[in-house]
XYZ file of C-alpha atoms in Angstrom:
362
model
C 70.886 116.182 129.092
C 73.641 117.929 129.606
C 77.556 116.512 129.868
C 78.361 115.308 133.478
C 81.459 116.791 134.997
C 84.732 114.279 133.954
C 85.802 112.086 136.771
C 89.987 111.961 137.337
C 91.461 109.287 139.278
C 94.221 110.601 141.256
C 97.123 107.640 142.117
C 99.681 109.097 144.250
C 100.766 107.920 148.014
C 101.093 112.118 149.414
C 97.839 111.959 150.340
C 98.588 116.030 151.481
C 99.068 116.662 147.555
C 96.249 114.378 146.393
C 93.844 116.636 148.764
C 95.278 119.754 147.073
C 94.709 118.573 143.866
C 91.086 117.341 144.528
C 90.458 120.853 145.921
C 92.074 122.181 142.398
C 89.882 119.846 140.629
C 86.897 121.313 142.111
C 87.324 124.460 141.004
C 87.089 123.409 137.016
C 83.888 121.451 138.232
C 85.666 118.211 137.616
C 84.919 115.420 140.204
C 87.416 113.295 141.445
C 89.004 110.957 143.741
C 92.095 109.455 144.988
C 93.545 106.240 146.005
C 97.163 106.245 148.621
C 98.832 102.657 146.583
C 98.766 100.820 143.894
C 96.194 98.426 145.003
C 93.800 100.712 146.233
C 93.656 101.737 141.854
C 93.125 98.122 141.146
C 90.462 97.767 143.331
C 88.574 101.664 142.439
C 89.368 100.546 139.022
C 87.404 97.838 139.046
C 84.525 99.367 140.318
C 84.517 102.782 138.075
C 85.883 104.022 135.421
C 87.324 107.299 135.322
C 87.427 109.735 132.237
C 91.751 110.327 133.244
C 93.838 108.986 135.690
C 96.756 110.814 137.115
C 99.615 107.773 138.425
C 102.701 108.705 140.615
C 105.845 106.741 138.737
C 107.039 105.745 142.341
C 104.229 104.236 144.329
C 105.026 102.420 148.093
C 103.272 99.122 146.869
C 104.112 98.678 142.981
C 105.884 101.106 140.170
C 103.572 102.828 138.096
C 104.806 100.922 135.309
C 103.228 98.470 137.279
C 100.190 99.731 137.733
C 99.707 100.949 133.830
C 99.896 97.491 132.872
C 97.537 95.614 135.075
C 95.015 98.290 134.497
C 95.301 98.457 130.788
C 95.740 102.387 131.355
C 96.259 104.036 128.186
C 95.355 103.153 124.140
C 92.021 101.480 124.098
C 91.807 101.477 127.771
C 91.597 104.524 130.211
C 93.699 107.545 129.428
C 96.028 108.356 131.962
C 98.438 111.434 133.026
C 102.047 110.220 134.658
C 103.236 111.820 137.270
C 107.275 111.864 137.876
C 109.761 112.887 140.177
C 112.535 115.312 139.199
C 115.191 113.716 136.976
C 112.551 110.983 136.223
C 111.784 112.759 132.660
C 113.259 110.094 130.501
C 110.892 107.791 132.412
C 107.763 109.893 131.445
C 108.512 110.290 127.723
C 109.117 106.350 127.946
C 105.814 106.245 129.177
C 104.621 108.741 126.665
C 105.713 106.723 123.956
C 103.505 103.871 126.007
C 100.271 105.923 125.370
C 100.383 108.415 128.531
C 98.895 112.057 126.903
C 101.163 114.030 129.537
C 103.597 114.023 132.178
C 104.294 116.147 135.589
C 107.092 116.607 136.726
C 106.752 116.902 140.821
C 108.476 120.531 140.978
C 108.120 123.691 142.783
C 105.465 124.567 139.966
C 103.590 121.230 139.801
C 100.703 123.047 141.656
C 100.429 125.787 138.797
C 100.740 123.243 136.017
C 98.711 119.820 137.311
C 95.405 121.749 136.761
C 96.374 123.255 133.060
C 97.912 120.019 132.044
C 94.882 117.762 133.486
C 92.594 120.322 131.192
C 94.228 119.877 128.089
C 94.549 116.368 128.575
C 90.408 116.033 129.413
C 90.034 118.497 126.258
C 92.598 115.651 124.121
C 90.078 112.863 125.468
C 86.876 114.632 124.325
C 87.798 115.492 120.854
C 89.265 112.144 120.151
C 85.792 110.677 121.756
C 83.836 112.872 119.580
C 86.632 111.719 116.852
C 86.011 108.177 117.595
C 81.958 108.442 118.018
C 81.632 110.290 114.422
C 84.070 107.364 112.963
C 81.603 104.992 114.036
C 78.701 106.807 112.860
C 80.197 107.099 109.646
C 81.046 103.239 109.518
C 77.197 102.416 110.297
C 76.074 104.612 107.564
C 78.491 103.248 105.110
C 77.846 99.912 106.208
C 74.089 100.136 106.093
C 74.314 102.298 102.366
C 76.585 99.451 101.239
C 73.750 97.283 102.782
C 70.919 98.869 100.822
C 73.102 99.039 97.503
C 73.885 95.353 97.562
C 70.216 94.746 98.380
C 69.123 96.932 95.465
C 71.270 95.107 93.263
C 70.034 91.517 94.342
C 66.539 93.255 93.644
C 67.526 94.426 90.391
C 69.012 91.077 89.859
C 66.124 89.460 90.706
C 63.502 91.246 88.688
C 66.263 90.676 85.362
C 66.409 86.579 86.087
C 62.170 86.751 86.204
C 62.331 88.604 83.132
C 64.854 86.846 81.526
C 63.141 83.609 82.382
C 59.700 84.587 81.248
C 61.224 85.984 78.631
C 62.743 82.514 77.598
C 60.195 80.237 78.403
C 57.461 82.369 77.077
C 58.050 84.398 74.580
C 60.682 82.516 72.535
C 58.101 79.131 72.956
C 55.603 81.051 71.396
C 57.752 82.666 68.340
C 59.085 78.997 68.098
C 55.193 78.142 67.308
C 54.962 81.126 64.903
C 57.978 79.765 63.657
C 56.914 75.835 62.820
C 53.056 77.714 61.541
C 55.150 80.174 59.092
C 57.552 76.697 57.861
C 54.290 74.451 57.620
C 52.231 77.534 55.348
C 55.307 77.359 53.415
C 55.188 73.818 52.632
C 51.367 74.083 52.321
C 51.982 76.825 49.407
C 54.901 75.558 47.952
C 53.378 74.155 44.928
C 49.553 75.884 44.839
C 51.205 79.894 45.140
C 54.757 80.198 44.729
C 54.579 83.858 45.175
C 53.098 83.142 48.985
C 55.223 80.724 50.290
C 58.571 83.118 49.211
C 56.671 85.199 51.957
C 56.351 82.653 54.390
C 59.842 81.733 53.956
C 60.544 85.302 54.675
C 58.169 85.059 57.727
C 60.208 82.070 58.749
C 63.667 83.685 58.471
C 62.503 86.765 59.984
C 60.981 84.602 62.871
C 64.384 82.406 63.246
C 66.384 86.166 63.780
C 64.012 87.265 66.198
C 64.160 83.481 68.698
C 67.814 84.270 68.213
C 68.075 87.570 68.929
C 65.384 86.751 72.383
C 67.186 83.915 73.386
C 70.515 86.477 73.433
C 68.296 88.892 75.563
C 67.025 85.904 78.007
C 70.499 84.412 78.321
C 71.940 88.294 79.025
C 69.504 88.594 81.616
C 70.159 85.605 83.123
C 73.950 85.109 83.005
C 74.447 82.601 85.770
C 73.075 79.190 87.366
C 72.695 78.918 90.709
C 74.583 75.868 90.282
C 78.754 76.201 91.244
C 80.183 75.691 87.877
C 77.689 78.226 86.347
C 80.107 81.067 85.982
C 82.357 79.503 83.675
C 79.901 77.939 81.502
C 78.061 81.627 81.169
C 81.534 82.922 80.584
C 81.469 80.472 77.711
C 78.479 81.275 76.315
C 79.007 84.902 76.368
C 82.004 84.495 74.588
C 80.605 82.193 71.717
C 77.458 84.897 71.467
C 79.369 87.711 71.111
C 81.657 85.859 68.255
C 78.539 84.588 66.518
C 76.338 87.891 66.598
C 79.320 90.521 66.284
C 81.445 88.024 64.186
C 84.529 88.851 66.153
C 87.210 86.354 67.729
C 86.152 86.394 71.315
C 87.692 83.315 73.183
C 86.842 82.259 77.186
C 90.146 80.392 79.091
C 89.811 78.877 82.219
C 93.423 76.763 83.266
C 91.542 75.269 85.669
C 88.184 74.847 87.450
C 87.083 77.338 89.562
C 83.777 77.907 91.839
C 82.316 80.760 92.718
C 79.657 79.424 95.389
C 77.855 82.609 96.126
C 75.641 83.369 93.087
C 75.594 87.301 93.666
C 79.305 87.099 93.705
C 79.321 84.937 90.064
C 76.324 87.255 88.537
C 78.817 90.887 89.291
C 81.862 89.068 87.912
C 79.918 87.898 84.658
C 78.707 91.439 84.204
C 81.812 93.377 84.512
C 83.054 90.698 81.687
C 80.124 91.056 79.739
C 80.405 95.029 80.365
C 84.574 94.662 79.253
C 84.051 92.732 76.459
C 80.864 95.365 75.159
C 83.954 98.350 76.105
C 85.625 96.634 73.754
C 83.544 96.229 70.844
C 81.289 99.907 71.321
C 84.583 102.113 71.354
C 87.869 100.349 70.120
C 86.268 98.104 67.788
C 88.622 95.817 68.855
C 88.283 92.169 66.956
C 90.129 89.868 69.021
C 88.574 89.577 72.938
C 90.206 87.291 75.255
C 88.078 86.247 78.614
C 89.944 84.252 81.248
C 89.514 82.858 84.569
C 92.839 82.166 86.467
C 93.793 81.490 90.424
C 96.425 84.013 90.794
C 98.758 84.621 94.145
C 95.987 83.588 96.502
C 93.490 85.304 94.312
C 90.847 84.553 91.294
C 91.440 86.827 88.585
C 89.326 87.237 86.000
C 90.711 89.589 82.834
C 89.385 90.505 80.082
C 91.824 91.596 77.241
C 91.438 93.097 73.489
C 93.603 93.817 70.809
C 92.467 97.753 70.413
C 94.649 100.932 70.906
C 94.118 100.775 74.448
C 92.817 103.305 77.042
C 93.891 106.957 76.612
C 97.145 107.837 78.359
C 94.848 110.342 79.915
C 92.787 107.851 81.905
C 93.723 108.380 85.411
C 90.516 107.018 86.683
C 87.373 105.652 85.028
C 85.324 108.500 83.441
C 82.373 106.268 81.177
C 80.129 104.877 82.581
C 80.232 101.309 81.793
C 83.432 101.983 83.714
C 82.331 103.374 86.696
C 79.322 100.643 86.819
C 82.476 98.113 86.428
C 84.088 99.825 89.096
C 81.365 99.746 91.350
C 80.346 96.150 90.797
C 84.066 94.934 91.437
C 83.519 97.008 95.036
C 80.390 95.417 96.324
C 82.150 92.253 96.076
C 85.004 93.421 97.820
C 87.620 92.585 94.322
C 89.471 95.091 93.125
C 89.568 95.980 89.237
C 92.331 97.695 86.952
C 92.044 99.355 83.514
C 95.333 99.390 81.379
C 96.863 98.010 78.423
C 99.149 95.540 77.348
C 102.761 95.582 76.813
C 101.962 94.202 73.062
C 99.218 97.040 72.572
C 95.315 96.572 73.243
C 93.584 97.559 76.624
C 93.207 94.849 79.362
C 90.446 95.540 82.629
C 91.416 92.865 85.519
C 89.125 92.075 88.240
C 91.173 90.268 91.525
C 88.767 88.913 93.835
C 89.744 87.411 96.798
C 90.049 83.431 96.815
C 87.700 82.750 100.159
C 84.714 83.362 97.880
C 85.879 80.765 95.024
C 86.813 77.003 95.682
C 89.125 74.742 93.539
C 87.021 71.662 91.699
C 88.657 68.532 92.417
């Protein structure tokens, strides 16, 4: 379908000059209409709305100042065009400055400019609506990809906690069998063959490495509870795993009790620690980890901080991947996240999320 002609709004009490206009407007192909007083607008306005209006400063009934304001002419509302008087210019830019796209000044050449000036000002009102549409279109589709990437993530979430679970309660139940079969054949051999229950012992010790290491696996792929508190206690536990498997010193600090309700929220925050504190031990082999959990300036904060050379002076922006995944996660939740380093040496990443998704215990 194609565009329909604009529609102007002329306000101005010489009806003579309105008619001359209308006639001008015609010409373009723009429609339009007129109205003698300030009241007459009110009333047209509230039956149409007009693509531009065009208001005489000095109406019979009201000032056009008047009239701007009760119609909620100009940002947000209906664009409008003022037209002045001579020696009336300092009134026009003050309306200018109130949102008006133009001015007129009622001359011997207001005929020659009213129809250029009304055309630049339509042309001003359809590139900012075609400005204002493609802003919105580009909102929805961010909105609805952010949508679709948080929904992909609670899917991928999802699948990991069924895994993790079956992984757990299946799995490491059954090697824990395997486990008390291989510890009773080495009791049951113990004093007939020596030689064979060495090898079950092996079995055994073998078996315990491999519940351990499977129980790490379940517990990485299911990092939080449902329950409020379950955030810090996973925080805990990841921080005790990684000193017992990687014998490092990684301590978890929490100054006081803090919930994260929403479970998505929790799971992203325990990954980008668990992703920090891997950073940590893959590239600076760093051998002290700190992991803590503060309330900070309306905020929760959670850091995690190691005592390695740091990130490269170079490091405008995240370039690995683990830090562009931490990056990412820190987004969907709407936190933001730092990389730098400490005063006293070692790199620090710092995720600040805001405090309406965490509530104080107590």
């Amino acid at each position: 379908m194609p565009d329909q002609p604009p529609i102007i709004l002329i306000v101005d009490d010489d009806q003579g000059l309105c008619r001359l206009m209308e006639r001008a407007f015609r010409r373009e192909g723009w429609r339009s209409t007129s109205a003698a007083s300030g009241a007459e607008a009110l009333e047209q306005l509230r039956n149409t709305t007009p693509d531009l209006t065009l208001v005489d400063l000095q109406l019979d009934d009201m000032r056009g100042q008047e009239l701007i304001d009760r119609a909620k002419l100009g940002p947000g509302g209906i664009p409008f065009v003022v037209i002045t008087g001579q020696g009336d210019e300092r009134v026009a830019v003050e309306m200018m400055k109130r949102g008006a796209i133009d001015y007129i000044v009622k001359d011997a050449a207001f005929l020659d400019l009213v129809t250029p000036i009304t055309g630049r000002a339509l042309h001003q009102i359809s590139r900012d609506k075609r400005l204002a549409e493609a802003e919105q279109a580009w909102q929805r589709e961010n909105a609805e990809r952010k949508r679709l990437q948080e929904e992909l993530l609670e899917i991928t979430g999802r699948e990991r906690r069924e895994i993790g679970n079956d992984l757990h309660d299946g799995i490491c139940q059954q090697l824990s069998a395997i486990l008390l079969m291989a510890e009773a054949l080495e009791q049951s051999l113990a004093k007939r063959n020596k030689a064979a229950a060495a090898q079950a012992n092996r079995i055994a010790a073998y078996m315990k490495e491999t519940i351990v290491s499977a129980k790490n696996l379940a517990r990485g792929l299911v990092p939080v509870d449902v329950a409020s508190n379950g955030l810090m206690s996973a925080l805990e536990e990841l921080a005790s795993s990684f000193t017992e498997i990687y014998r490092v010193d990684c301590q978890f600090h929490a100054p006081e009790p803090i919930l994260i309700e929403d479970n998505v929220t929790a799971t992203h925050l325990y990954r980008i620690a668990q992703e920090a504190v891997s950073n940590a031990l893959r590239h600076v082999k760093a051998t002290e980890i700190a992991i803590e959990l503060r309330r900070q300036d309306g905020a929760v904060t959670l850091s995690v901080s190691d005592n390695g050379p740091g990130f490269p002076p170079e490091l405008n922006r995240p370039q690995g991947m683990g830090l562009r995944i931490m990056r990412y996660r820190a987004g969907v939740i709407g936190a933001a996240i730092e990389f730098a380093n400490n005063p006293g040496g070692g790199a620090r990443v710092s995720c600040v999320l805001p405090d309406k998704h965490a509530d104080q215990k107590g």
